[in-house]
Short mmCIF file of C-alpha atoms in Angstrom, two decimals:
data_model
loop_
_atom_site.label_atom_id
_atom_site.label_comp_id
_atom_site.label_asym_id
_atom_site.label_seq_id
_atom_site.Cartn_x
_atom_site.Cartn_y
_atom_site.Cartn_z
CA UNK A 347 -9.18 -17.91 -10.27
CA UNK A 348 -11.39 -17.07 -7.31
CA UNK A 349 -14.48 -14.94 -7.87
CA UNK A 350 -13.49 -12.70 -4.98
CA UNK A 351 -10.38 -11.06 -3.55
CA UNK A 352 -9.20 -9.81 -0.18
CA UNK A 353 -7.93 -6.24 0.10
CA UNK A 354 -6.69 -4.65 3.31
CA UNK A 355 -4.33 -1.91 4.52
CA UNK A 356 -1.70 -2.02 7.25
CA UNK A 357 0.54 0.54 8.93
CA UNK A 358 3.76 -0.45 10.71
CA UNK A 359 6.30 1.77 12.46
CA UNK A 360 9.69 1.27 14.04
CA UNK A 361 13.35 1.97 13.37
CA UNK A 362 15.96 1.43 10.67
CA UNK A 363 19.70 1.14 11.31
CA UNK A 364 21.69 1.83 8.13
CA UNK A 365 25.02 0.13 7.55
CA UNK A 366 27.86 2.26 8.88
CA UNK A 367 25.65 4.35 11.15
CA UNK A 368 25.50 4.19 14.95
CA UNK A 369 21.98 5.55 15.34
CA UNK A 370 18.47 4.43 14.47
CA UNK A 371 16.22 6.31 12.07
CA UNK A 372 12.41 6.29 12.44
CA UNK A 373 10.65 4.28 9.75
CA UNK A 374 7.02 3.90 8.65
CA UNK A 375 5.34 1.59 6.14
CA UNK A 376 1.84 2.30 4.80
CA UNK A 377 0.81 -0.74 2.76
CA UNK A 378 -2.20 -2.10 0.88
CA UNK A 379 -2.39 -5.82 0.07
CA UNK A 380 -4.49 -7.39 -2.69
CA UNK A 381 -4.77 -11.19 -2.36
CA UNK A 382 -6.69 -13.63 -4.56
CA UNK A 383 -9.66 -15.33 -2.94
CA UNK A 384 -11.14 -14.86 0.52
CA UNK A 385 -8.29 -14.84 3.04
CA UNK A 386 -8.45 -17.74 5.52
CA UNK A 387 -6.06 -18.19 8.48
CA UNK A 388 -5.32 -21.81 7.52
CA UNK A 389 -4.71 -20.98 3.86
CA UNK A 390 -1.60 -19.97 1.92
CA UNK A 391 -2.17 -16.88 -0.25
CA UNK A 392 0.17 -14.62 -2.18
CA UNK A 393 -0.69 -11.32 -3.82
CA UNK A 394 0.46 -7.80 -4.53
CA UNK A 395 1.66 -5.23 -2.03
CA UNK A 396 1.82 -1.49 -2.65
CA UNK A 397 2.21 1.65 -0.58
CA UNK A 398 4.66 4.12 0.95
CA UNK A 399 8.10 3.69 2.53
CA UNK A 400 9.02 6.68 4.69
CA UNK A 401 12.32 7.26 6.48
CA UNK A 402 12.88 10.98 7.25
CA UNK A 403 15.79 12.54 5.34
CA UNK A 404 16.55 9.24 3.59
CA UNK A 405 13.56 7.82 1.67
CA UNK A 406 9.96 8.74 0.94
CA UNK A 407 8.59 6.59 -1.87
CA UNK A 408 4.78 6.56 -2.29
CA UNK A 409 5.00 4.07 -5.19
CA UNK A 410 6.71 1.15 -3.43
CA UNK A 411 5.51 -2.21 -4.76
CA UNK A 412 6.09 -5.88 -4.04
CA UNK A 413 4.54 -9.14 -2.87
CA UNK A 414 2.91 -10.46 0.30
CA UNK A 415 2.57 -14.11 1.28
CA UNK A 416 0.11 -14.89 4.08
CA UNK A 417 0.41 -18.43 5.52
CA UNK A 418 0.20 -18.05 9.33
CA UNK A 419 -0.75 -21.70 9.96
CA UNK A 420 0.32 -23.54 6.79
CA UNK A 421 3.89 -22.17 6.90
CA UNK A 422 3.85 -20.12 10.12
CA UNK A 423 5.00 -17.16 8.10
CA UNK A 424 3.78 -13.82 6.72
CA UNK A 425 6.41 -12.59 4.28
CA UNK A 426 6.85 -9.08 2.89
CA UNK A 427 9.01 -8.17 -0.11
CA UNK A 428 8.92 -4.59 -1.31
CA UNK A 429 10.91 -2.58 -3.83
CA UNK A 430 11.34 1.16 -3.32
CA UNK A 431 13.52 4.10 -4.28
CA UNK A 432 15.73 5.90 -1.73
CA UNK A 433 16.16 9.66 -1.73
CA UNK A 434 19.45 9.38 -3.64
CA UNK A 435 17.74 7.47 -6.49
CA UNK A 436 18.97 3.98 -5.58
CA UNK A 437 16.59 1.07 -6.07
CA UNK A 438 16.38 -0.93 -2.85
CA UNK A 439 14.48 -3.94 -1.57
CA UNK A 440 12.84 -4.72 1.76
CA UNK A 441 12.62 -8.39 2.69
CA UNK A 442 11.28 -9.76 5.96
CA UNK A 443 8.69 -11.96 7.59
CA UNK A 444 6.61 -12.40 10.67
CA UNK A 445 7.33 -15.83 12.16
CA UNK A 446 4.05 -16.93 13.70
CA UNK A 447 4.34 -19.02 16.89
CA UNK A 448 1.49 -20.31 19.12
CA UNK A 449 3.52 -19.50 22.24
CA UNK A 450 3.61 -15.77 21.47
CA UNK A 451 0.81 -15.26 18.94
CA UNK A 452 0.29 -11.52 19.47
CA UNK A 453 3.96 -10.51 19.30
CA UNK A 454 4.74 -12.83 16.41
CA UNK A 455 1.82 -11.45 14.36
CA UNK A 456 2.71 -7.81 15.01
CA UNK A 457 6.53 -7.75 14.93
CA UNK A 458 8.30 -7.53 11.54
CA UNK A 459 12.11 -7.64 11.18
CA UNK A 460 13.31 -6.47 7.75
CA UNK A 461 16.54 -6.46 5.80
CA UNK A 462 17.21 -3.70 3.24
CA UNK A 463 19.44 -4.64 0.29
CA UNK A 464 20.57 -2.93 -2.90
CA UNK A 465 20.37 -4.27 -6.47
CA UNK A 466 23.60 -6.24 -5.96
CA UNK A 467 22.27 -7.93 -2.80
CA UNK A 468 24.51 -5.96 -0.42
CA UNK A 469 22.90 -5.22 2.95
CA UNK A 470 22.05 -1.52 3.30
CA UNK A 471 20.33 -1.69 6.68
CA UNK A 472 18.21 -3.62 9.17
CA UNK A 473 14.75 -2.58 10.38
CA UNK A 474 12.46 -3.59 13.22
CA UNK A 475 8.82 -2.59 12.77
CA UNK A 476 5.68 -3.18 14.78
CA UNK A 477 1.95 -3.05 14.16
CA UNK A 478 0.42 -1.06 17.03
CA UNK A 479 -2.64 -2.96 18.23
CA UNK A 480 -4.20 -0.38 20.52
CA UNK A 481 -4.00 2.40 17.98
CA UNK A 482 -4.57 0.66 14.65
CA UNK A 483 -6.42 -2.65 15.21
CA UNK A 484 -9.96 -1.30 14.80
CA UNK A 485 -9.06 0.55 11.61
CA UNK A 486 -7.17 -2.49 10.28
CA UNK A 487 -10.10 -4.88 10.80
CA UNK A 488 -12.63 -2.37 9.51
CA UNK A 489 -10.62 -1.87 6.34
CA UNK A 490 -10.91 -5.45 5.06
CA UNK A 491 -12.76 -5.59 1.75
CA UNK A 492 -13.76 -8.49 -0.47
CA UNK A 493 -14.31 -6.98 -3.93
CA UNK A 494 -15.64 -8.92 -6.86
CA UNK A 495 -13.68 -10.65 -9.61
CA UNK A 496 -10.28 -9.38 -10.61
CA UNK A 497 -10.89 -6.98 -13.53
CA UNK A 498 -8.06 -8.73 -15.38
CA UNK A 499 -10.20 -11.88 -15.73
CA UNK A 500 -11.88 -12.60 -19.07
CA UNK A 501 -15.38 -11.15 -19.48
CA UNK A 502 -16.33 -13.08 -22.60
CA UNK A 503 -19.37 -15.33 -22.09
CA UNK A 504 -19.68 -16.88 -25.53
CA UNK A 505 -21.33 -13.99 -27.36
CA UNK A 506 -20.68 -13.48 -31.05
CA UNK A 507 -18.91 -10.39 -32.31
CA UNK A 508 -16.81 -9.53 -29.27
CA UNK A 509 -13.24 -8.32 -28.90
CA UNK A 510 -11.37 -8.58 -25.60
CA UNK A 511 -7.90 -7.15 -25.03
CA UNK A 512 -5.28 -7.32 -22.29
CA UNK A 513 -2.24 -5.11 -22.81
CA UNK A 514 0.80 -4.16 -20.76
CA UNK A 515 3.20 -1.31 -21.50
CA UNK A 516 6.32 -0.31 -19.58
CA UNK A 517 9.58 1.63 -19.81
CA UNK A 518 12.96 0.37 -18.64
CA UNK A 519 14.28 3.16 -16.36
CA UNK A 520 17.90 2.18 -17.04
CA UNK A 521 17.88 2.32 -20.86
CA UNK A 522 14.64 4.07 -21.83
CA UNK A 523 13.53 1.00 -23.81
CA UNK A 524 9.77 0.61 -24.14
CA UNK A 525 7.92 -2.72 -24.10
CA UNK A 526 4.40 -3.51 -25.35
CA UNK A 527 2.68 -6.88 -24.80
CA UNK A 528 -0.77 -7.22 -26.38
CA UNK A 529 -3.09 -10.19 -25.75
CA UNK A 530 -6.34 -10.46 -27.67
CA UNK A 531 -9.43 -12.68 -27.82
CA UNK A 532 -11.66 -12.38 -30.87
CA UNK A 533 -15.10 -13.98 -31.22
CA UNK A 534 -16.40 -13.90 -34.82
CA UNK A 535 -19.63 -12.10 -35.64
CA UNK A 536 -22.75 -14.29 -35.70
CA UNK A 537 -24.25 -15.85 -38.78
CA UNK A 538 -27.66 -16.40 -37.27
CA UNK A 539 -29.16 -16.07 -33.79
CA UNK A 540 -29.39 -19.24 -31.72
CA UNK A 541 -31.29 -17.88 -28.73
CA UNK A 542 -28.42 -18.61 -26.35
CA UNK A 543 -26.49 -16.23 -24.16
CA UNK A 544 -27.19 -12.79 -22.74
CA UNK A 545 -27.43 -11.18 -26.18
CA UNK A 546 -29.38 -13.95 -27.87
CA UNK A 547 -26.53 -15.25 -30.00
CA UNK A 548 -23.36 -17.26 -29.82
CA UNK A 549 -20.14 -16.89 -31.74
CA UNK A 550 -20.43 -18.24 -35.27
CA UNK A 551 -16.99 -19.83 -35.04
CA UNK A 552 -14.46 -20.65 -32.40
CA UNK A 553 -13.01 -17.69 -30.54
CA UNK A 554 -9.31 -17.20 -31.24
CA UNK A 555 -6.53 -16.01 -28.95
CA UNK A 556 -3.57 -14.19 -30.46
CA UNK A 557 -1.46 -11.08 -30.02
CA UNK A 558 2.02 -9.63 -30.28
CA UNK A 559 4.91 -8.17 -28.36
CA UNK A 560 7.13 -5.26 -29.33
CA UNK A 561 10.32 -3.72 -27.98
CA UNK A 562 11.28 -0.08 -28.62
CA UNK A 563 15.02 0.52 -28.12
CA UNK A 564 15.90 4.25 -28.09
CA UNK A 565 16.94 5.53 -31.50
CA UNK A 566 16.15 2.24 -33.27
CA UNK A 567 13.30 0.73 -35.24
CA UNK A 568 10.93 -1.25 -32.99
CA UNK A 569 11.10 -5.05 -32.93
CA UNK A 570 7.65 -6.67 -33.35
CA UNK A 571 6.67 -10.35 -33.21
CA UNK A 572 3.24 -12.02 -33.25
CA UNK A 573 1.89 -15.15 -31.56
CA UNK A 574 -1.16 -17.31 -32.32
CA UNK A 575 -3.86 -17.55 -33.31
CA UNK A 576 -4.99 -20.46 -31.15
CA UNK A 577 -8.47 -21.65 -30.29
CA UNK A 578 -9.57 -19.96 -27.08
CA UNK A 579 -9.93 -22.21 -24.06
CA UNK A 580 -11.01 -20.37 -20.91
CA UNK A 581 -8.07 -20.67 -18.48
CA UNK A 582 -8.92 -21.67 -14.91
CA UNK A 583 -5.99 -19.97 -13.21
CA UNK A 584 -5.00 -17.20 -15.65
CA UNK A 585 -6.41 -14.05 -17.20
CA UNK A 586 -5.16 -15.00 -20.66
CA UNK A 587 -3.56 -18.09 -22.11
CA UNK A 588 -2.49 -18.94 -25.67
CA UNK A 589 0.09 -21.72 -25.75
CA UNK A 590 3.33 -20.39 -24.24
CA UNK A 591 1.84 -16.92 -23.71
CA UNK A 592 0.25 -16.54 -20.27
CA UNK A 593 -0.85 -13.64 -18.08
CA UNK A 594 -1.78 -14.80 -14.58
CA UNK A 595 -1.62 -13.45 -11.04
CA UNK A 596 0.93 -10.72 -11.69
CA UNK A 597 3.11 -12.82 -14.02
CA UNK A 598 3.55 -12.37 -17.76
CA UNK A 599 5.40 -15.00 -19.77
CA UNK A 600 5.56 -15.84 -23.43
CA UNK A 601 7.32 -16.35 -26.72
CA UNK A 602 6.61 -14.66 -30.05
CA UNK A 603 9.10 -15.36 -32.82
CA UNK A 604 12.55 -14.73 -31.35
CA UNK A 605 11.11 -12.42 -28.70
CA UNK A 606 10.56 -13.88 -25.20
CA UNK A 607 9.54 -12.37 -21.88
CA UNK A 608 9.21 -13.38 -18.25
CA UNK A 609 7.95 -10.53 -16.08
CA UNK A 610 6.62 -10.13 -12.56
CA UNK A 611 4.07 -7.35 -12.03
CA UNK A 612 3.61 -5.72 -8.61
CA UNK A 613 1.67 -2.82 -7.17
CA UNK A 614 -0.37 -0.61 -9.43
CA UNK A 615 -2.73 1.26 -7.12
CA UNK A 616 -6.53 1.28 -7.36
CA UNK A 617 -8.07 0.63 -10.79
CA UNK A 618 -8.43 3.68 -13.03
CA UNK A 619 -11.79 3.90 -14.81
CA UNK A 620 -11.03 5.81 -17.99
CA UNK A 621 -14.57 5.16 -19.16
CA UNK A 622 -17.48 5.36 -16.69
CA UNK A 623 -17.55 2.47 -14.26
CA UNK A 624 -21.14 1.75 -15.25
CA UNK A 625 -20.05 1.40 -18.88
CA UNK A 626 -17.42 -1.19 -17.99
CA UNK A 627 -19.79 -3.19 -15.78
CA UNK A 628 -22.95 -2.95 -17.92
CA UNK A 629 -21.38 -3.20 -21.42
CA UNK A 630 -23.86 -0.60 -22.73
CA UNK A 631 -21.31 1.28 -24.84
CA UNK A 632 -19.80 -0.23 -28.02
CA UNK A 633 -16.58 -0.74 -26.05
CA UNK A 634 -14.99 0.35 -22.79
CA UNK A 635 -11.51 0.47 -21.29
CA UNK A 636 -10.24 0.13 -17.73
CA UNK A 637 -6.73 0.25 -16.23
CA UNK A 638 -6.73 -2.28 -13.37
CA UNK A 639 -3.05 -1.59 -12.55
CA UNK A 640 -2.27 1.99 -13.61
CA UNK A 641 1.01 2.47 -11.72
CA UNK A 642 2.59 -0.98 -11.61
CA UNK A 643 6.26 -1.99 -11.45
CA UNK A 644 7.81 -4.78 -13.54
CA UNK A 645 10.81 -6.98 -12.82
CA UNK A 646 12.19 -9.67 -15.09
CA UNK A 647 13.74 -10.29 -18.48
CA UNK A 648 12.86 -9.55 -22.12
CA UNK A 649 15.00 -11.14 -24.85
CA UNK A 650 14.93 -9.97 -28.47
CA UNK A 651 17.29 -10.04 -31.44
CA UNK A 652 20.09 -11.67 -29.47
CA UNK A 653 19.86 -9.02 -26.75
CA UNK A 654 18.70 -9.29 -23.13
CA UNK A 655 16.82 -6.52 -21.37
CA UNK A 656 16.86 -6.95 -17.59
CA UNK A 657 14.11 -4.97 -15.91
CA UNK A 658 14.05 -3.78 -12.30
CA UNK A 659 11.09 -1.75 -11.04
CA UNK A 660 10.21 -0.63 -14.58
CA UNK A 661 7.16 1.67 -14.40
CA UNK A 662 4.16 0.74 -16.51
CA UNK A 663 0.56 -0.42 -16.49
CA UNK A 664 -1.79 -3.22 -17.46
CA UNK A 665 -5.12 -2.32 -19.06
CA UNK A 666 -8.22 -3.98 -20.52
CA UNK A 667 -10.66 -3.39 -23.35
CA UNK A 668 -13.94 -5.19 -23.92
CA UNK A 669 -16.54 -4.53 -26.59
CA UNK A 670 -17.75 -5.13 -30.13
CA UNK A 671 -14.55 -4.18 -31.95
CA UNK A 672 -12.10 -1.40 -32.62
CA UNK A 673 -13.15 2.22 -33.03
CA UNK A 674 -13.33 3.93 -36.42
CA UNK A 675 -10.47 6.19 -35.29
CA UNK A 676 -8.77 6.37 -31.93
CA UNK A 677 -5.88 7.80 -29.95
CA UNK A 678 -4.53 6.41 -26.67
CA UNK A 679 -2.03 7.57 -24.06
CA UNK A 680 -0.63 6.17 -20.86
CA UNK A 681 1.80 8.54 -19.16
CA UNK A 682 3.61 7.63 -15.93
CA UNK A 683 4.12 10.96 -14.14
CA UNK A 684 6.07 9.59 -11.17
CA UNK A 685 5.12 8.88 -7.56
CA UNK A 686 2.05 6.87 -8.56
CA UNK A 687 0.61 9.75 -10.65
CA UNK A 688 -0.60 8.84 -14.15
CA UNK A 689 -2.51 10.23 -17.10
CA UNK A 690 -4.72 7.96 -19.22
CA UNK A 691 -6.54 9.08 -22.37
CA UNK A 692 -8.74 7.25 -24.86
CA UNK A 693 -10.18 9.44 -27.62
CA UNK A 694 -12.29 7.59 -30.17
CA UNK A 695 -14.89 7.76 -32.94
CA UNK A 696 -17.35 4.86 -32.92
CA UNK A 697 -18.13 2.72 -35.98
CA UNK A 698 -21.86 2.77 -35.12
CA UNK A 699 -24.04 4.47 -37.77
CA UNK A 700 -24.66 8.06 -36.77
CA UNK A 701 -22.02 7.99 -34.06
CA UNK A 702 -19.34 7.59 -36.73
CA UNK A 703 -20.06 11.15 -37.89
CA UNK A 704 -19.31 12.68 -34.50
CA UNK A 705 -15.94 14.19 -33.54
CA UNK A 706 -13.62 12.11 -31.35
CA UNK A 707 -14.87 11.81 -27.76
CA UNK A 708 -11.90 12.10 -25.35
CA UNK A 709 -12.02 10.17 -22.08
CA UNK A 710 -9.28 11.60 -19.86
CA UNK A 711 -8.30 10.56 -16.35
CA UNK A 712 -5.48 12.31 -14.49
CA UNK A 713 -4.53 10.71 -11.16
CA UNK A 714 -2.56 13.22 -9.06
CA UNK A 715 -1.71 12.76 -5.38
CA UNK A 716 -4.22 9.92 -5.12
CA UNK A 717 -7.16 11.90 -6.53
CA UNK A 718 -8.72 11.32 -9.97
CA UNK A 719 -9.41 14.35 -12.16
CA UNK A 720 -11.99 15.08 -13.33
CA UNK A 721 -14.17 13.77 -10.54
CA UNK A 722 -17.60 12.43 -11.43
CA UNK A 723 -18.76 10.59 -14.54
CA UNK A 724 -16.00 10.44 -17.22
CA UNK A 725 -18.61 10.60 -19.99
CA UNK A 726 -19.90 13.97 -18.79
CA UNK A 727 -16.32 15.17 -18.36
CA UNK A 728 -15.51 14.07 -21.94
CA UNK A 729 -18.15 16.46 -23.33
CA UNK A 730 -15.96 19.41 -22.21
CA UNK A 731 -12.86 18.15 -24.03
CA UNK A 732 -11.78 18.24 -27.67
CA UNK A 733 -9.37 15.88 -29.42
CA UNK A 734 -7.46 16.40 -32.65
CA UNK A 735 -6.28 12.96 -33.80
CA UNK A 736 -3.40 12.84 -36.26
CA UNK A 737 0.09 11.53 -36.92
CA UNK A 738 2.71 12.05 -35.69
CA UNK A 739 1.06 14.53 -33.26
CA UNK A 740 -2.32 14.48 -31.56
CA UNK A 741 -3.79 16.70 -28.85
CA UNK A 742 -6.54 16.91 -26.25
CA UNK A 743 -7.60 20.15 -24.62
CA UNK A 744 -10.51 21.54 -22.63
CA UNK A 745 -11.85 21.67 -19.08
CA UNK A 746 -11.81 19.08 -16.31
CA UNK A 747 -13.78 20.38 -13.38
CA UNK A 748 -12.53 23.86 -12.49
CA UNK A 749 -9.24 23.35 -14.33
CA UNK A 750 -8.05 23.63 -17.91
CA UNK A 751 -5.95 20.88 -19.43
CA UNK A 752 -3.82 20.65 -22.56
CA UNK A 753 -2.14 17.41 -23.64
CA UNK A 754 0.20 17.12 -26.62
CA UNK A 755 1.47 13.70 -27.73
CA UNK A 756 4.16 13.17 -30.39
CA UNK A 757 4.96 9.71 -31.77
CA UNK A 758 8.50 9.68 -33.23
CA UNK A 759 8.19 8.24 -36.78
CA UNK A 760 11.40 6.19 -36.53
CA UNK A 761 10.30 4.64 -33.24
CA UNK A 762 6.70 3.85 -34.15
CA UNK A 763 5.40 0.47 -35.29
CA UNK A 764 2.31 -0.16 -37.48
CA UNK A 765 0.18 -3.19 -36.59
CA UNK A 766 -2.79 -4.60 -38.51
CA UNK A 767 -5.96 -5.13 -36.47
CA UNK A 768 -9.17 -6.98 -37.35
CA UNK A 769 -12.66 -6.57 -35.89
CA UNK A 770 -14.84 -9.59 -35.10
CA UNK A 771 -16.64 -9.03 -38.43
CA UNK A 772 -13.31 -9.01 -40.28
CA UNK A 773 -13.11 -5.25 -40.88
CA UNK A 774 -9.47 -4.11 -40.89
CA UNK A 775 -7.76 -1.31 -38.97
CA UNK A 776 -4.18 -0.17 -38.50
CA UNK A 777 -2.67 0.92 -35.20
CA UNK A 778 0.44 3.13 -35.05
CA UNK A 779 2.05 2.58 -31.65
CA UNK A 780 5.12 3.96 -29.91
CA UNK A 781 6.30 3.24 -26.38
CA UNK A 782 8.81 6.10 -26.87
CA UNK A 783 6.37 9.00 -27.24
CA UNK A 784 7.03 12.57 -26.12
CA UNK A 785 4.26 14.03 -23.97
CA UNK A 786 3.50 17.46 -22.52
CA UNK A 787 0.63 17.87 -20.05
CA UNK A 788 -0.36 21.28 -18.66
CA UNK A 789 -2.93 21.67 -15.88
CA UNK A 790 -4.07 25.23 -15.17
CA UNK A 791 -6.37 27.05 -12.74
CA UNK A 792 -8.24 30.28 -13.40
CA UNK A 793 -6.45 33.35 -12.07
CA UNK A 794 -8.33 36.60 -12.48
CA UNK A 795 -9.36 36.82 -16.11
CA UNK A 796 -6.80 34.29 -17.32
CA UNK A 797 -5.27 30.95 -16.47
CA UNK A 798 -2.23 30.16 -14.36
CA UNK A 799 -0.28 26.91 -14.75
CA UNK A 800 -0.76 24.72 -11.69
CA UNK A 801 1.19 21.63 -12.78
CA UNK A 802 3.17 20.71 -15.86
CA UNK A 803 4.70 17.39 -16.89
CA UNK A 804 7.10 16.65 -19.77
CA UNK A 805 7.95 13.11 -20.80
CA UNK A 806 10.80 12.68 -23.26
CA UNK A 807 10.56 9.24 -24.85
CA UNK A 808 8.72 7.57 -21.96
CA UNK A 809 5.08 8.06 -23.00
CA UNK A 810 3.03 5.10 -24.25
CA UNK A 811 0.78 6.16 -27.11
CA UNK A 812 -0.93 5.11 -30.31
CA UNK A 813 -3.22 6.24 -33.10
CA UNK A 814 -5.64 3.87 -34.84
CA UNK A 815 -6.99 4.50 -38.33
CA UNK A 816 -9.16 2.72 -40.91
#
């Protein structure tokens, strides 16, 4: 996997002719592409595509997601595939490509014909869009960025006593079934320092890769299956690899017991730093979490217990944890609020002496209309919040900026699974997880001497949550 990526945004406008209509509708795409490596004209790169599809009085989806292939010389093609939701709730797909020709290089690089189809493959409409050079070229070129390594890549550098986690959670919009895929790398605690590595020690034994997958059908007991452990071998072209279980470049595949999955991840929006960004990059805290893809969409198949779950644009997220082990106690929530809005909470008590006597410290990030609340350092924001961790209900309340927030999370006992964890030093913990949690989030502003509700969200069986205990 390349150490760098290429990120850029593009706006295209034109017209859409729907099947059965005799008039054109105006159409606009606002897209952001994230491609692995540094983009080169002679290369062939494929990455994620996310943004907004807008057709007045027909569709306005700010959480459209798909794939982009850029091969203008190698294949003479730049292909766009994008899933979105129309105003009537139908899931639709855009598919088209720019056919690059040396005879008409400008037109071929700026003109995009598209076909719109439904889930059955029936043609819904045809579109003809154009990138407007005079108006948008300077902004397009100035918007190219080449950020550092993909945050999904492994951070482990051979140190002893480290725990690294990749996890993906999602909800099938058709059935309400929740899915949890958990990948984990554990490096045992050291026996004696060797003088190697950034922390002066190396792992006492071989690092092990293992994990589990779970499916949460509505009204049923969850189905859980484990995989591994296997000796960790740093994958060259994947974030995580343990035998048949692989997470790489927006693809998740694997087998655990009689549970199998093959999923394609697209979109997600900018990374969400639940913990301070400096904490994730510097590793100064005992552990830190980040959500590289907080509002992703998942397509594919999950098979379990003789059943097949076919997923189409299932909302969810992929997140990461890196540190010295699990917390003494913790609570976690990922709530998809629709339209790319999400709420992420990690409330934890550290195992460090002294810190283990403190109340839970809640890190809360609420992304609404593209803005992250509270703004500023999440650690400072956490000092104004209070968490009450329990089962089956836990809460967080307090102030974020000039607003008050109250979050209530309920894990249904019959749809919650208990999973044994182990720290790098062997200390045990138990996580109680449900991908069918009920969530209520209230955001309020001060009005006179009291508070007035500004926004409220209720999730019935679509919250992703857990509580960890020793």
